[in-house]
Amino acid sequence: MIKVIIFDADGVLIHSDRRFSVALAEEHGVSAERTLPFFSGPFQDCLVGKADLKESISPYLSDWGWGKGVDALLDLWFQLEHNADEELVQYIQELRHQDILCLLATNNEKYRFKYMLDKMGFANSFDKTYASAHLGHKKPDHDFFLKILNELDDVKKNEILFFDDDAENVKSAKDFCIHAELYTSFESFKEKIKKYIA
């Protein structure tokens, strides 16, 4: 019997037409080649809470030709990717009314995660919310799932179902011995969940 369902954010709950790096290139002339060193380098520490995004990204702004400051850049970033799947969010409320604990668990740094909770309303849409920045580990690391499991009272691994749009994360969850399914669309999700919930 499934007691807990864990949902990923980007690619599951959030569907953006364009990634932030693409918008920077197309609208502000900051090529992906120039932003890649940040996103593949210092940003990775931000994702697991080892570094502060605002402090880490600041030294790159002059090279990118961005003169509006860190906060304006983050506002552009977060608003660009502010596109929640309201149909899925509403379905999650129905699951919660069936006494199924619904969790948000995402690989994100602390500022964007706070934006998701406060501005996108996810704080009220889920029973518990987790970000890699606070857990100190990111998917597909098993410690990401272990930290969440340790916070759940009287819940066994086989009572947890996980949805993610990344096949590697799904495989990792299965290897951790929790149920996991690849998320591709809301319609597909509704079919897959029938295997677990009557």
Tab-separated table of C-alpha atoms in Angstrom:
chain	number	residue	atom	x	y	z
A	1	MET	CA	0.000	0.000	0.000
A	2	ILE	CA	1.383	3.401	-0.982
A	3	LYS	CA	1.457	5.910	1.873
A	4	VAL	CA	3.819	8.504	0.377
A	5	ILE	CA	4.270	9.920	-3.134
A	6	ILE	CA	7.339	12.022	-3.923
A	7	PHE	CA	7.226	14.446	-6.857
A	8	ASP	CA	10.142	16.060	-8.672
A	9	ALA	CA	9.787	19.749	-9.632
A	10	ASP	CA	11.360	20.633	-12.999
A	11	GLY	CA	9.961	18.472	-15.764
A	12	VAL	CA	7.145	17.165	-13.551
A	13	LEU	CA	5.488	20.003	-11.637
A	14	ILE	CA	7.132	22.760	-13.666
A	15	HIS	CA	7.283	22.915	-17.457
A	16	SER	CA	9.293	25.795	-18.876
A	17	ASP	CA	9.193	26.729	-22.550
A	18	ARG	CA	12.841	27.772	-22.354
A	19	ARG	CA	15.626	27.180	-19.912
A	20	PHE	CA	17.187	30.197	-18.252
A	21	SER	CA	20.493	29.735	-20.107
A	22	VAL	CA	18.637	29.719	-23.450
A	23	ALA	CA	16.802	32.950	-22.604
A	24	LEU	CA	20.055	34.595	-21.566
A	25	ALA	CA	21.561	33.690	-24.922
A	26	GLU	CA	18.559	34.668	-27.061
A	27	GLU	CA	17.422	37.826	-25.291
A	28	HIS	CA	20.555	39.160	-23.627
A	29	GLY	CA	23.367	37.890	-25.841
A	30	VAL	CA	24.978	35.819	-23.094
A	31	SER	CA	25.968	32.622	-24.900
A	32	ALA	CA	25.750	29.189	-23.317
A	33	GLU	CA	29.519	28.904	-23.767
A	34	ARG	CA	29.950	31.806	-21.358
A	35	THR	CA	27.478	30.557	-18.756
A	36	LEU	CA	28.497	26.883	-18.855
A	37	PRO	CA	31.570	27.321	-16.608
A	38	PHE	CA	29.307	28.661	-13.861
A	39	PHE	CA	26.530	26.091	-14.178
A	40	SER	CA	28.901	23.143	-14.457
A	41	GLY	CA	31.177	24.528	-11.726
A	42	PRO	CA	30.222	26.724	-8.744
A	43	PHE	CA	26.480	26.204	-9.263
A	44	GLN	CA	26.879	22.523	-8.407
A	45	ASP	CA	27.988	23.504	-4.894
A	46	CYS	CA	24.942	25.776	-4.608
A	47	LEU	CA	22.706	22.798	-5.392
A	48	VAL	CA	23.905	20.921	-2.303
A	49	GLY	CA	24.094	23.904	0.032
A	50	LYS	CA	27.873	24.240	0.020
A	51	ALA	CA	27.767	27.699	-1.561
A	52	ASP	CA	25.409	30.670	-1.785
A	53	LEU	CA	24.043	31.326	-5.273
A	54	LYS	CA	24.122	35.121	-5.003
A	55	GLU	CA	27.729	35.105	-3.845
A	56	SER	CA	28.812	32.474	-6.385
A	57	ILE	CA	27.213	34.050	-9.454
A	58	SER	CA	28.234	37.673	-8.746
A	59	PRO	CA	31.806	37.388	-10.109
A	60	TYR	CA	30.449	36.184	-13.465
A	61	LEU	CA	28.076	39.080	-14.133
A	62	SER	CA	30.591	41.517	-15.600
A	63	ASP	CA	31.901	38.879	-18.014
A	64	TRP	CA	28.336	38.127	-19.051
A	65	GLY	CA	27.692	41.814	-19.652
A	66	TRP	CA	24.875	41.856	-17.104
A	67	GLY	CA	24.689	45.238	-15.378
A	68	LYS	CA	21.379	45.025	-13.549
A	69	GLY	CA	22.631	43.224	-10.457
A	70	VAL	CA	22.222	39.777	-8.950
A	71	ASP	CA	18.634	40.153	-7.723
A	72	ALA	CA	17.372	41.261	-11.141
A	73	LEU	CA	19.100	38.282	-12.745
A	74	LEU	CA	17.536	35.843	-10.304
A	75	ASP	CA	14.115	37.468	-10.781
A	76	LEU	CA	14.442	36.930	-14.530
A	77	TRP	CA	15.522	33.332	-13.990
A	78	PHE	CA	12.824	32.343	-11.510
A	79	GLN	CA	9.976	34.114	-13.322
A	80	LEU	CA	11.003	32.580	-16.630
A	81	GLU	CA	10.606	29.119	-15.132
A	82	HIS	CA	7.399	29.969	-13.244
A	83	ASN	CA	5.073	27.624	-15.079
A	84	ALA	CA	3.425	25.116	-12.768
A	85	ASP	CA	1.275	22.260	-14.036
A	86	GLU	CA	-1.934	23.295	-12.302
A	87	GLU	CA	-3.717	20.114	-13.395
A	88	LEU	CA	-1.132	17.970	-11.628
A	89	VAL	CA	-1.085	20.235	-8.572
A	90	GLN	CA	-4.867	19.901	-8.284
A	91	TYR	CA	-4.638	16.110	-8.612
A	92	ILE	CA	-2.085	16.081	-5.805
A	93	GLN	CA	-4.632	17.780	-3.538
A	94	GLU	CA	-7.047	14.924	-4.286
A	95	LEU	CA	-4.360	12.423	-3.281
A	96	ARG	CA	-3.775	14.304	-0.044
A	97	HIS	CA	-7.493	14.092	0.710
A	98	GLN	CA	-7.096	10.312	0.433
A	99	ASP	CA	-4.559	10.525	3.281
A	100	ILE	CA	-1.606	9.974	0.982
A	101	LEU	CA	1.384	12.046	2.040
A	102	CYS	CA	2.575	14.080	-0.959
A	103	LEU	CA	6.124	15.425	-0.976
A	104	LEU	CA	8.066	17.750	-3.228
A	105	ALA	CA	11.729	16.749	-3.606
A	106	THR	CA	13.905	18.681	-6.030
A	107	ASN	CA	17.498	19.316	-7.009
A	108	ASN	CA	17.548	23.071	-6.427
A	109	GLU	CA	19.500	25.739	-4.615
A	110	LYS	CA	17.892	27.589	-1.730
A	111	TYR	CA	16.738	30.815	-3.432
A	112	ARG	CA	14.851	29.181	-6.277
A	113	PHE	CA	13.420	26.614	-3.876
A	114	LYS	CA	12.092	29.424	-1.676
A	115	TYR	CA	10.594	31.038	-4.790
A	116	MET	CA	8.809	27.753	-5.580
A	117	LEU	CA	7.393	27.543	-2.074
A	118	ASP	CA	6.365	31.191	-1.694
A	119	LYS	CA	5.622	32.476	-5.182
A	120	MET	CA	4.414	29.291	-6.870
A	121	GLY	CA	2.414	28.162	-3.847
A	122	PHE	CA	4.127	24.807	-3.411
A	123	ALA	CA	4.433	25.345	0.349
A	124	ASN	CA	0.673	24.872	0.612
A	125	SER	CA	0.402	22.214	-2.098
A	126	PHE	CA	2.511	19.566	-0.354
A	127	ASP	CA	2.719	17.964	3.063
A	128	LYS	CA	6.504	18.238	3.103
A	129	THR	CA	9.036	19.852	0.771
A	130	TYR	CA	12.709	19.064	0.248
A	131	ALA	CA	15.534	20.594	-1.767
A	132	SER	CA	18.996	19.241	-2.387
A	133	ALA	CA	20.407	22.498	-0.996
A	134	HIS	CA	18.982	21.658	2.430
A	135	LEU	CA	19.519	17.892	2.277
A	136	GLY	CA	23.181	18.256	1.326
A	137	HIS	CA	22.757	15.678	-1.431
A	138	LYS	CA	21.146	15.678	-4.872
A	139	LYS	CA	19.479	13.028	-6.961
A	140	PRO	CA	20.493	10.417	-8.020
A	141	ASP	CA	22.549	10.065	-4.815
A	142	HIS	CA	20.924	7.489	-2.523
A	143	ASP	CA	21.606	9.782	0.448
A	144	PHE	CA	19.056	12.196	-1.049
A	145	PHE	CA	16.341	9.568	-0.612
A	146	LEU	CA	17.726	8.326	2.700
A	147	LYS	CA	17.507	11.774	4.290
A	148	ILE	CA	13.836	12.007	3.297
A	149	LEU	CA	13.070	8.466	4.449
A	150	ASN	CA	14.593	9.199	7.851
A	151	GLU	CA	12.112	12.047	8.336
A	152	LEU	CA	9.081	9.881	7.612
A	153	ASP	CA	7.623	8.186	10.663
A	154	ASP	CA	6.598	4.538	10.343
A	155	VAL	CA	6.932	4.474	6.552
A	156	LYS	CA	8.633	1.563	4.816
A	157	LYS	CA	10.463	1.864	1.507
A	158	ASN	CA	7.861	-0.228	-0.321
A	159	GLU	CA	5.174	2.248	0.775
A	160	ILE	CA	6.814	5.100	-1.164
A	161	LEU	CA	6.241	6.011	-4.827
A	162	PHE	CA	8.513	8.459	-6.657
A	163	PHE	CA	7.922	10.351	-9.923
A	164	ASP	CA	10.736	12.052	-11.856
A	165	ASP	CA	11.329	12.969	-15.503
A	166	ASP	CA	14.982	11.874	-15.322
A	167	ALA	CA	15.545	8.160	-16.029
A	168	GLU	CA	18.742	8.095	-13.966
A	169	ASN	CA	16.895	9.425	-10.911
A	170	VAL	CA	14.133	6.861	-11.388
A	171	LYS	CA	16.672	4.032	-11.601
A	172	SER	CA	18.419	5.275	-8.472
A	173	ALA	CA	15.126	5.342	-6.562
A	174	LYS	CA	14.382	1.777	-7.662
A	175	ASP	CA	17.861	0.690	-6.609
A	176	PHE	CA	17.102	2.305	-3.237
A	177	CYS	CA	14.087	-0.053	-3.164
A	178	ILE	CA	11.271	2.461	-3.431
A	179	HIS	CA	8.688	2.362	-6.215
A	180	ALA	CA	9.553	4.778	-9.007
A	181	GLU	CA	8.089	5.780	-12.356
A	182	LEU	CA	9.293	7.995	-15.180
A	183	TYR	CA	7.093	11.061	-15.615
A	184	THR	CA	6.392	11.965	-19.235
A	185	SER	CA	2.942	13.587	-19.187
A	186	PHE	CA	-0.044	14.100	-16.905
A	187	GLU	CA	-2.116	11.572	-18.859
A	188	SER	CA	0.621	8.961	-18.605
A	189	PHE	CA	1.005	9.729	-14.907
A	190	LYS	CA	-2.694	9.043	-14.266
A	191	GLU	CA	-2.373	5.661	-15.969
A	192	LYS	CA	0.804	4.692	-14.118
A	193	ILE	CA	-0.530	5.627	-10.711
A	194	LYS	CA	-3.453	3.215	-11.126
A	195	LYS	CA	-1.027	0.361	-10.509
A	196	TYR	CA	-0.434	1.649	-6.995
A	197	ILE	CA	-3.638	3.353	-5.892
A	198	ALA	CA	-7.146	2.017	-6.322
